[in-house]
Amino acid sequence: MSPAPSDTDTDTDTDTATVPAARTGVARVAVPASMSDDDAELLTLAQELLARVWRDGRHEVASAVRTADGAVHTGVHLEGSCRRSSICAEGVALGAARGAYPGGQPLDVTSVVSVQIKPAGQFRVIAPCGVCRELISDYSPDARVWITTVEDNEVVPVRALDLLPDKSRRAW
């Protein structure tokens, strides 16, 4: 598991649009009945991380991933002043997971949960962006990725590779 920052860690952002470190008034996503206890843990960790570090325009998404060995790794979105320098939460979490794996062992992610705080003051499980869909499916095409459906506003699991129909496959 990635080390958890202490309560004394500070974010040195100087944006005027900041919020307290602990956003307790944000409505949490209810754990779907179809979500396993392990994936519910990822949902909780992602929401706790984002509640702690959220900064409007800087840190707006948090992600938690579980690897096949049961380890959990988290990441938070890092917005850069030059959009191209920004890093998605999923990429940060996957990088942390890769760094924890032994050198010769391929990265094997089993589950991914990402959350965002919506302007209405509530969390929402979100689908990875296109780049992160590519990244997750490159390393773990069978990973379970939780998304919120557009049609029913329901939180459901989707196989990473199924988020990219007709994806070109590369062997890593």
Short mmCIF file of C-alpha atoms in Angstrom, two decimals:
data_model
loop_
_atom_site.label_atom_id
_atom_site.label_comp_id
_atom_site.label_asym_id
_atom_site.label_seq_id
_atom_site.Cartn_x
_atom_site.Cartn_y
_atom_site.Cartn_z
CA MET A 1 0.00 0.00 0.00
CA SER A 2 1.28 3.46 -0.80
CA PRO A 3 2.26 5.37 2.30
CA ALA A 4 -0.51 7.64 3.51
CA PRO A 5 0.42 11.27 3.99
CA SER A 6 0.18 12.48 7.56
CA ASP A 7 -2.38 14.96 8.79
CA THR A 8 0.41 17.51 9.04
CA ASP A 9 1.26 17.38 5.33
CA THR A 10 0.48 20.65 3.65
CA ASP A 11 -0.22 21.62 0.09
CA THR A 12 1.69 24.73 -0.85
CA ASP A 13 -0.79 25.80 -3.51
CA THR A 14 -1.40 29.52 -3.30
CA ASP A 15 -4.58 29.60 -5.35
CA THR A 16 -7.27 31.87 -3.98
CA ALA A 17 -9.90 29.23 -4.78
CA THR A 18 -8.94 26.73 -2.10
CA VAL A 19 -10.96 24.77 0.40
CA PRO A 20 -10.17 23.37 3.81
CA ALA A 21 -8.01 20.24 3.75
CA ALA A 22 -10.84 18.07 5.06
CA ARG A 23 -14.01 18.48 2.96
CA THR A 24 -16.51 16.87 5.30
CA GLY A 25 -19.60 18.40 3.71
CA VAL A 26 -19.20 16.62 0.37
CA ALA A 27 -21.77 13.87 -0.23
CA ARG A 28 -20.04 10.50 -0.67
CA VAL A 29 -20.84 7.92 -3.33
CA ALA A 30 -22.88 5.07 -1.88
CA VAL A 31 -21.22 1.69 -2.33
CA PRO A 32 -23.11 -0.15 -5.10
CA ALA A 33 -24.50 -3.56 -4.15
CA SER A 34 -22.49 -5.09 -7.02
CA MET A 35 -19.17 -3.77 -5.64
CA SER A 36 -16.97 -6.20 -3.70
CA ASP A 37 -15.58 -5.25 -0.30
CA ASP A 38 -12.12 -4.89 -1.87
CA ASP A 39 -13.40 -2.45 -4.49
CA ALA A 40 -15.48 -0.62 -1.87
CA GLU A 41 -12.20 -0.06 -0.02
CA LEU A 42 -10.78 1.55 -3.18
CA LEU A 43 -13.83 3.82 -3.43
CA THR A 44 -13.44 4.86 0.20
CA LEU A 45 -9.71 5.52 -0.14
CA ALA A 46 -10.16 7.59 -3.30
CA GLN A 47 -12.89 9.69 -1.69
CA GLU A 48 -10.84 10.20 1.50
CA LEU A 49 -7.77 11.23 -0.49
CA LEU A 50 -9.66 13.72 -2.63
CA ALA A 51 -11.54 15.14 0.37
CA ARG A 52 -8.17 15.83 1.98
CA VAL A 53 -6.25 17.36 -0.95
CA TRP A 54 -8.89 18.84 -3.27
CA ARG A 55 -8.03 22.22 -4.76
CA ASP A 56 -10.22 23.75 -7.46
CA GLY A 57 -8.26 23.72 -10.71
CA ARG A 58 -5.31 21.81 -9.20
CA HIS A 59 -6.25 18.46 -7.62
CA GLU A 60 -9.71 17.49 -8.79
CA VAL A 61 -9.54 13.70 -9.23
CA ALA A 62 -8.25 10.89 -7.01
CA SER A 63 -7.76 7.28 -7.99
CA ALA A 64 -7.15 4.04 -6.12
CA VAL A 65 -5.95 0.84 -7.77
CA ARG A 66 -5.51 -2.69 -6.48
CA THR A 67 -2.88 -5.00 -7.91
CA ALA A 68 -3.07 -8.78 -8.18
CA ASP A 69 -0.95 -9.17 -5.04
CA GLY A 70 -3.62 -7.26 -3.08
CA ALA A 71 -1.63 -4.05 -2.67
CA VAL A 72 -3.44 -0.73 -2.99
CA HIS A 73 -1.93 2.39 -4.55
CA THR A 74 -3.45 5.83 -4.81
CA GLY A 75 -2.89 8.89 -6.96
CA VAL A 76 -4.18 12.41 -7.25
CA HIS A 77 -4.56 14.57 -10.35
CA LEU A 78 -1.82 17.19 -10.71
CA GLU A 79 -2.83 20.11 -12.90
CA GLY A 80 0.03 22.05 -14.47
CA SER A 81 -0.03 25.62 -15.73
CA CYS A 82 0.80 24.20 -19.17
CA ARG A 83 -2.05 21.71 -19.75
CA ARG A 84 0.34 19.22 -21.32
CA SER A 85 2.26 18.99 -18.03
CA SER A 86 -0.82 17.82 -16.13
CA ILE A 87 -0.88 14.26 -14.84
CA CYS A 88 -4.06 12.26 -14.28
CA ALA A 89 -4.73 10.54 -10.96
CA GLU A 90 -4.89 7.14 -12.67
CA GLY A 91 -1.42 7.60 -14.15
CA VAL A 92 -0.01 8.62 -10.77
CA ALA A 93 -1.58 5.56 -9.10
CA LEU A 94 -0.37 3.21 -11.86
CA GLY A 95 3.14 4.66 -11.59
CA ALA A 96 3.14 4.07 -7.83
CA ALA A 97 1.95 0.49 -8.40
CA ARG A 98 4.61 -0.13 -11.06
CA GLY A 99 7.30 1.24 -8.75
CA ALA A 100 6.26 -1.18 -6.01
CA TYR A 101 6.37 -4.26 -8.25
CA PRO A 102 9.54 -6.34 -8.61
CA GLY A 103 11.61 -5.44 -11.66
CA GLY A 104 10.89 -8.49 -13.82
CA GLN A 105 7.23 -8.88 -12.89
CA PRO A 106 4.62 -7.30 -15.19
CA LEU A 107 2.19 -4.85 -13.63
CA ASP A 108 -1.15 -6.55 -12.99
CA VAL A 109 -3.93 -4.18 -11.87
CA THR A 110 -7.21 -5.86 -10.96
CA SER A 111 -9.41 -2.85 -10.06
CA VAL A 112 -9.50 0.91 -10.59
CA VAL A 113 -11.79 3.46 -8.93
CA SER A 114 -11.52 7.20 -9.66
CA VAL A 115 -13.59 9.97 -8.12
CA GLN A 116 -14.18 13.66 -8.71
CA ILE A 117 -15.96 16.26 -6.62
CA LYS A 118 -18.74 17.75 -8.70
CA PRO A 119 -19.72 21.43 -8.38
CA ALA A 120 -22.94 20.35 -6.66
CA GLY A 121 -20.83 19.32 -3.65
CA GLN A 122 -20.87 15.58 -4.16
CA PHE A 123 -18.45 12.88 -5.17
CA ARG A 124 -18.90 11.01 -8.43
CA VAL A 125 -17.21 7.89 -9.73
CA ILE A 126 -15.78 8.84 -13.11
CA ALA A 127 -14.47 6.96 -16.10
CA PRO A 128 -10.82 7.46 -16.97
CA CYS A 129 -10.02 9.90 -19.77
CA GLY A 130 -9.01 8.47 -23.14
CA VAL A 131 -5.28 8.59 -22.37
CA CYS A 132 -5.78 6.78 -19.06
CA ARG A 133 -8.01 4.19 -20.72
CA GLU A 134 -5.11 3.48 -23.07
CA LEU A 135 -2.63 3.35 -20.20
CA ILE A 136 -4.70 1.04 -18.01
CA SER A 137 -5.52 -1.31 -20.90
CA ASP A 138 -1.88 -1.35 -22.06
CA TYR A 139 -0.75 -2.76 -18.72
CA SER A 140 -3.86 -4.56 -17.47
CA PRO A 141 -6.47 -5.07 -20.20
CA ASP A 142 -8.64 -7.21 -17.92
CA ALA A 143 -8.68 -4.73 -15.02
CA ARG A 144 -12.10 -3.91 -13.60
CA VAL A 145 -12.66 -0.16 -14.01
CA TRP A 146 -15.60 1.38 -12.18
CA ILE A 147 -17.54 4.05 -14.07
CA THR A 148 -20.85 5.90 -13.77
CA THR A 149 -23.13 5.16 -16.70
CA VAL A 150 -24.46 8.06 -18.72
CA GLU A 151 -27.86 6.45 -19.28
CA ASP A 152 -28.76 5.33 -15.76
CA ASN A 153 -26.27 7.24 -13.58
CA GLU A 154 -25.33 3.83 -12.14
CA VAL A 155 -21.86 2.87 -10.86
CA VAL A 156 -20.81 -0.30 -12.70
CA PRO A 157 -17.62 -2.23 -13.49
CA VAL A 158 -16.25 -2.38 -17.03
CA ARG A 159 -13.28 -4.35 -18.31
CA ALA A 160 -10.48 -1.88 -19.18
CA LEU A 161 -10.16 -3.12 -22.74
CA ASP A 162 -13.91 -2.76 -23.26
CA LEU A 163 -13.54 1.00 -22.71
CA LEU A 164 -11.61 1.09 -26.00
CA PRO A 165 -13.40 -0.82 -28.76
CA ASP A 166 -11.06 -1.87 -31.56
CA LYS A 167 -7.95 -0.81 -29.63
CA SER A 168 -4.61 -1.53 -31.27
CA ARG A 169 -2.86 -4.02 -29.01
CA ARG A 170 0.81 -3.85 -28.08
CA ALA A 171 2.68 -6.50 -26.19
CA TRP A 172 4.51 -5.02 -23.21
#
